[in-house]
Short mmCIF file of C-alpha atoms in Angstrom, two decimals:
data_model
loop_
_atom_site.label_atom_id
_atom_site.label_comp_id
_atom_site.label_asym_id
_atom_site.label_seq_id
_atom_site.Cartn_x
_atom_site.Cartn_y
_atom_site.Cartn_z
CA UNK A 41 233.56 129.26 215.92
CA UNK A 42 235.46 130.58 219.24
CA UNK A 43 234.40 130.67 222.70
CA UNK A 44 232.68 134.28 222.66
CA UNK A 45 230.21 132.93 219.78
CA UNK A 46 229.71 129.95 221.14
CA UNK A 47 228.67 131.82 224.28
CA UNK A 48 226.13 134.39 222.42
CA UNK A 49 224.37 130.93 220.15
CA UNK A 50 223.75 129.30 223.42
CA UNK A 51 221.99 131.81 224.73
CA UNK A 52 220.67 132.75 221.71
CA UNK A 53 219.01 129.46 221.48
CA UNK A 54 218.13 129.45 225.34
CA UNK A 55 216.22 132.56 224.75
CA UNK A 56 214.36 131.94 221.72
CA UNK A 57 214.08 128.63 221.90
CA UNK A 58 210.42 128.62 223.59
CA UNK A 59 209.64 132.40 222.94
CA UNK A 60 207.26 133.27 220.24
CA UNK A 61 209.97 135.12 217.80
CA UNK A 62 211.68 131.94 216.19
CA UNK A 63 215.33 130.63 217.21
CA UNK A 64 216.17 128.81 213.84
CA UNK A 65 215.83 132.84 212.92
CA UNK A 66 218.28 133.89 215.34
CA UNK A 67 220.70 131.38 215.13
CA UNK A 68 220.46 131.98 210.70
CA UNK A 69 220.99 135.25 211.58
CA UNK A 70 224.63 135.79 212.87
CA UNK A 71 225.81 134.19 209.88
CA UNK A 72 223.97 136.49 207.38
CA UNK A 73 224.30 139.60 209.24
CA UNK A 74 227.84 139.17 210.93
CA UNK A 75 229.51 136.89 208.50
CA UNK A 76 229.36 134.71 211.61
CA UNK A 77 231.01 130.72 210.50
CA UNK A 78 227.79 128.06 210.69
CA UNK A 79 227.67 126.48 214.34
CA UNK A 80 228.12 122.90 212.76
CA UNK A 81 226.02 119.44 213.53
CA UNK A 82 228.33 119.48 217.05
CA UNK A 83 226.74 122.71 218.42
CA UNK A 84 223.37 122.05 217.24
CA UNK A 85 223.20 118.66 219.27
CA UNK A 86 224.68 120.32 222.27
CA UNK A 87 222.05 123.19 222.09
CA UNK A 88 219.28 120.70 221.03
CA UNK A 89 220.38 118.50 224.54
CA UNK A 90 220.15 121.70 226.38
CA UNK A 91 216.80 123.21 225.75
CA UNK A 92 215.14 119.25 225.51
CA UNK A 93 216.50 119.30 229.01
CA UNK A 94 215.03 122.52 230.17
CA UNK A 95 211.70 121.96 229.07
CA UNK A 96 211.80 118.28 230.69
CA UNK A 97 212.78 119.51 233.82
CA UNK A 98 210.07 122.49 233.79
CA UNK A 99 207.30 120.26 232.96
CA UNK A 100 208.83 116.72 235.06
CA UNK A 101 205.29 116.56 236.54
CA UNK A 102 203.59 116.71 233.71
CA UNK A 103 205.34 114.03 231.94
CA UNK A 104 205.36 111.79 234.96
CA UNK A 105 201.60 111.84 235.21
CA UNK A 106 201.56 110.78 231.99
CA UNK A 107 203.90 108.13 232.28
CA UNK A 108 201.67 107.44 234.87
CA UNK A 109 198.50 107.47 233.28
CA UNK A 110 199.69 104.95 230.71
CA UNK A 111 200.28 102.74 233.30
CA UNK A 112 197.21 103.14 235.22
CA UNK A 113 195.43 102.42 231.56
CA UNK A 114 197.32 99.15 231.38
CA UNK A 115 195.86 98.48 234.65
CA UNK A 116 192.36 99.75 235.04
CA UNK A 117 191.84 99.49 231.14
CA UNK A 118 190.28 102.64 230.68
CA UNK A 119 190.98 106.12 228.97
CA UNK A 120 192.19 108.81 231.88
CA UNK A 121 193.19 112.27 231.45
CA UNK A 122 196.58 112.32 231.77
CA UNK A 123 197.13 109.53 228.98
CA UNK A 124 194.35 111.34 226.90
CA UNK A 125 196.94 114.02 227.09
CA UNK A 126 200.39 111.98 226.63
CA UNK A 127 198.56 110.40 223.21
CA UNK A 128 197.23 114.31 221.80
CA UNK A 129 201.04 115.37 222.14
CA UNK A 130 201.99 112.45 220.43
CA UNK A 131 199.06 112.98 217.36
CA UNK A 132 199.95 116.42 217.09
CA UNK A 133 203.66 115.76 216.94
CA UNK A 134 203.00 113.53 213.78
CA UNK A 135 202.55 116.23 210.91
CA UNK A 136 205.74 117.45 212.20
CA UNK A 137 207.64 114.31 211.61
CA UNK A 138 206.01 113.55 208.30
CA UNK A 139 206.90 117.12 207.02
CA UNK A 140 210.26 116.92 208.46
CA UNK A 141 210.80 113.97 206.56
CA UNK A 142 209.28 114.76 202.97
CA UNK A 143 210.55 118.57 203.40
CA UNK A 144 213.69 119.10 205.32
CA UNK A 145 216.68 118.86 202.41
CA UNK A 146 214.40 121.66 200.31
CA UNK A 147 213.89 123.95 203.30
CA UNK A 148 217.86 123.75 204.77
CA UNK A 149 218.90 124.03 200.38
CA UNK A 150 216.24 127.24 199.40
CA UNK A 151 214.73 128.69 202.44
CA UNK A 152 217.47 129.77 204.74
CA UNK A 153 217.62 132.78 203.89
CA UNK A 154 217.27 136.78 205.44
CA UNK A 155 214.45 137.95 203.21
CA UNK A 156 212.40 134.68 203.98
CA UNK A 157 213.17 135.06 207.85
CA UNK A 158 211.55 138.80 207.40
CA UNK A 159 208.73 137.72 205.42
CA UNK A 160 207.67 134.98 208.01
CA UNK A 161 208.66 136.89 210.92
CA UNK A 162 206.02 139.47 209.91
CA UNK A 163 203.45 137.30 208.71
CA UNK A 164 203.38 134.59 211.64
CA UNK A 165 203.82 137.98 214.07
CA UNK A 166 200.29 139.64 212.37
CA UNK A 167 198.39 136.01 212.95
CA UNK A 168 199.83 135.85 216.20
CA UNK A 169 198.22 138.95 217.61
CA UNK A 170 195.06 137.93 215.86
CA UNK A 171 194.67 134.83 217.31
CA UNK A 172 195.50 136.50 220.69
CA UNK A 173 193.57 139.82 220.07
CA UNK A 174 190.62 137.60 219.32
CA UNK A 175 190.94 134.38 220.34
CA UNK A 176 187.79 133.02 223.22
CA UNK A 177 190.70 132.53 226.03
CA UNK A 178 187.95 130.39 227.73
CA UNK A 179 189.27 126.82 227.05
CA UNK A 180 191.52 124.22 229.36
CA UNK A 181 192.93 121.50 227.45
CA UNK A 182 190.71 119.00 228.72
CA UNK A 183 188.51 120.79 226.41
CA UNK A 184 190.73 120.05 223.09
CA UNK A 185 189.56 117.36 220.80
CA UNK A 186 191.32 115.27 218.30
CA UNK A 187 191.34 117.60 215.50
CA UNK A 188 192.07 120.80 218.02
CA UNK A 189 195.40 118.71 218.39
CA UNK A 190 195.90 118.02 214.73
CA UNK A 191 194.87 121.66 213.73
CA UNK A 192 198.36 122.59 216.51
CA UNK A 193 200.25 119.61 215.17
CA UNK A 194 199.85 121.21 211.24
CA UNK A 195 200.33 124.03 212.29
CA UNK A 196 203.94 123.22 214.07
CA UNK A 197 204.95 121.89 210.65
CA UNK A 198 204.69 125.17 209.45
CA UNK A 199 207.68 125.98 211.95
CA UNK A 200 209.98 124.25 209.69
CA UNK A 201 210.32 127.72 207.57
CA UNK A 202 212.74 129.65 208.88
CA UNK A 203 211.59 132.19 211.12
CA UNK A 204 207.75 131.02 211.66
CA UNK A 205 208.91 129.97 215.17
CA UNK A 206 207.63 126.51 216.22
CA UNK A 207 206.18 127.93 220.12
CA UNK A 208 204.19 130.77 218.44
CA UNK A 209 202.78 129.09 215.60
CA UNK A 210 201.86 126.48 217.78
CA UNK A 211 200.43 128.92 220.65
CA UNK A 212 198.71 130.79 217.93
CA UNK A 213 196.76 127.67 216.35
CA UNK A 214 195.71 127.22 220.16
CA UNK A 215 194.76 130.53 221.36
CA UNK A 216 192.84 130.27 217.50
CA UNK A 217 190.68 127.54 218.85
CA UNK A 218 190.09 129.29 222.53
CA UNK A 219 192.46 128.00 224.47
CA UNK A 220 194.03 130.27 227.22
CA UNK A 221 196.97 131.86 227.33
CA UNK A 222 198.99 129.53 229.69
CA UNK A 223 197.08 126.43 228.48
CA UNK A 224 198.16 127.48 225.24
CA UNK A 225 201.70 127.70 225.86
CA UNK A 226 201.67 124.07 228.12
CA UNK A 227 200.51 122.29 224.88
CA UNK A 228 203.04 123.81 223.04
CA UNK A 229 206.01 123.49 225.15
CA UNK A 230 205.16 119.70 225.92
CA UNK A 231 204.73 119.06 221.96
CA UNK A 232 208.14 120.58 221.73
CA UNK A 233 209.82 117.77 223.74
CA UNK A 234 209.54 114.91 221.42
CA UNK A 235 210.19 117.48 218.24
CA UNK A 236 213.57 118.19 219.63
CA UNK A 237 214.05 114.80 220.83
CA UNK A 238 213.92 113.76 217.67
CA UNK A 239 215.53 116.32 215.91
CA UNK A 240 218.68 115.80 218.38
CA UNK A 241 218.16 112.61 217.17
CA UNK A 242 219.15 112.83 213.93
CA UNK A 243 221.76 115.53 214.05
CA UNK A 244 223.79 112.89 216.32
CA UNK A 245 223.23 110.66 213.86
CA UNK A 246 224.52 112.85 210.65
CA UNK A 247 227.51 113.83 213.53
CA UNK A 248 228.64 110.24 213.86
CA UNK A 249 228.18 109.62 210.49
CA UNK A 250 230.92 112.69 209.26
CA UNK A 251 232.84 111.38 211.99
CA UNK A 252 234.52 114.47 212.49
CA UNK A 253 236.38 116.38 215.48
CA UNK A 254 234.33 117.68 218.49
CA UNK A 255 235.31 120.17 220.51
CA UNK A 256 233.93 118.90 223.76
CA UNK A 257 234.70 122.24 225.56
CA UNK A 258 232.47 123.89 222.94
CA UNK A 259 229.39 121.51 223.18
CA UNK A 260 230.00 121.53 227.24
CA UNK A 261 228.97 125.57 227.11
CA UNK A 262 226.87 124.95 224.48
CA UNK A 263 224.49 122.68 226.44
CA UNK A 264 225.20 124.44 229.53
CA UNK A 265 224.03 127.70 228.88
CA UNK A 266 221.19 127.14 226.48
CA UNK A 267 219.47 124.50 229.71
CA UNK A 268 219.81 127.65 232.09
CA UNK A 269 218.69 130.07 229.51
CA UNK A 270 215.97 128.02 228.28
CA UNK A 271 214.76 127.28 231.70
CA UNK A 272 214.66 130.40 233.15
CA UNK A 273 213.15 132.10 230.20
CA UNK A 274 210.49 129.48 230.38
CA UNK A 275 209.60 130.22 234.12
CA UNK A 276 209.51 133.95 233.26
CA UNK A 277 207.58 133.28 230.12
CA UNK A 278 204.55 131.49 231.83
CA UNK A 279 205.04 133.56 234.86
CA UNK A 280 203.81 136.78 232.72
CA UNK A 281 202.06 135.78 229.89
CA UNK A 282 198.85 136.54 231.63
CA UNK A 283 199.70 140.07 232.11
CA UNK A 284 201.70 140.63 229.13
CA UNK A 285 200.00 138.81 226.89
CA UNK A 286 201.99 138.34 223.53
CA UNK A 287 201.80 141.80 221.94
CA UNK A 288 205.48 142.51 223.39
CA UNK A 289 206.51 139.58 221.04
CA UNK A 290 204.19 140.90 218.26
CA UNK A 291 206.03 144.22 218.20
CA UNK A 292 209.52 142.15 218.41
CA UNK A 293 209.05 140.32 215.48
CA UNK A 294 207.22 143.43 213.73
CA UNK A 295 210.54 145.15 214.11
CA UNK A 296 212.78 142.44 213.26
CA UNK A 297 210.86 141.89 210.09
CA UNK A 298 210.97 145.82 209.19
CA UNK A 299 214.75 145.93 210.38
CA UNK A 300 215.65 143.13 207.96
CA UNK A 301 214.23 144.36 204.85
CA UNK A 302 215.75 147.52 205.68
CA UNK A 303 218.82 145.95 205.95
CA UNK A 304 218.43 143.92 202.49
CA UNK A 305 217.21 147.23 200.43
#
């Protein structure tokens, strides 16, 4: 992989990272389409760094008033909102992990593939704008229960297939149970921090275990760009979602999916 690529994943990944249209799809992509070499374990843990570290930053005062809640619980012994929101990020993380764990080898072997990208691309795109088109739009997430957060946290297993996208099939399952839009997107982009923790996780820990060369140049723009990217499309993102709404992504993906069955005919 040379500089220019290197260059166009990163912001590949910034983009689409916490967008509705899937960045595992994007990043698959190159390498079916352009003939494109795979980024390698390197990249992925530099872009992985990158966007955990965008979304951190974004939402720093959410997760220190949940730090902080935890600690007032200690104190006070009592439930509060902010911990009642650190622990329903951490339940609906959990069906992520366990699917990760029982499903990962099969997925990276058998579904990495164009045709499967299309085919989720257009399905996850139609439920999407259904769960937008009708969804109640009334609901804060001091309203979501328990199983609200496990309904999301199945629902981001899902995001394991290549292409479902793990922001919009977790904003759809909450704009499904009446969340709003922005609310929506919050729950999602704060369940993505411990997701991509972990998966960072683990892809340094298959890099040190190939023990093989780094190009530190290459993971330095890697991280770089994808952190900027990722941030700024996540301040733009929540900045118009009211207006826009998410039929502009609905379209996106509808002619993605088209484009790549064209492509594959």
């Amino acid at each position: 992989m040379d500089w220019f690529q290197a260059l166009i994943l990163a912001l590949i990944q910034g983009l689409t990272e916490f967008l509705p249209i899937s960045s595992s799809a994007h990043l698959i992509l190159p390498s079916e389409v352009l003939g494109w070499p795979d980024q390698g374990l390197a990249f992925d843990v530099a872009v992985h760094l990158g966007t955990l570290t965008a979304v951190m930053a974004y939402y720093r005062r959410d997760i220190g008033a949940m730090l902080g809640g935890a600690g007032q619980a200690v104190v006070h012994r009592r439930m509060n909102e902010d911990l009642r929101l650190g622990l329903l990020v951490v339940l609906a993380t959990i069906p992520a992990v366990v699917a990760g764990f029982l499903g990962d080898d099969y997925i990276e072997r058998e579904l990495r593939s164009a045709l499967v990208i299309a085919i989720t691309t257009l399905v996850f795109g139609v439920l999407l704008w259904l769960a937008d088109a009708f969804g109640s739009r009334s609901r804060s997430l001091t309203q979501l229960g328990v199983a609200g957060a496990l309904m999301v946290g199945l629902a981001q297993a899902l995001a394991l297939i290549p292409g479902t996208s793990r922001s919009g099939i977790t904003i759809t399952a909450a704009l499904a149970l009446g969340l709003r839009r922005e609310e929506a997107a919050r729950f999602s982009f704060l369940m993505s921090i411990p997701v991509i923790l972990g998966a960072g996780l683990l892809k340094t820990k298959d890099l040190l275990e190939l023990q093989a060369p780094v190009d530190w140049g290459l993971m330095a723009l890697g991280a770089i760009v994808s952190a900027v990217t990722a941030y700024l499309t996540i301040v733009f993102f929540i900045r118009l979602l009211e207006r826009l709404g998410m039929l502009p992504f609905v379209v996106y993906r509808l002619v993605l999916g088209v484009a790549l069955l064209a492509w594959m005919a």
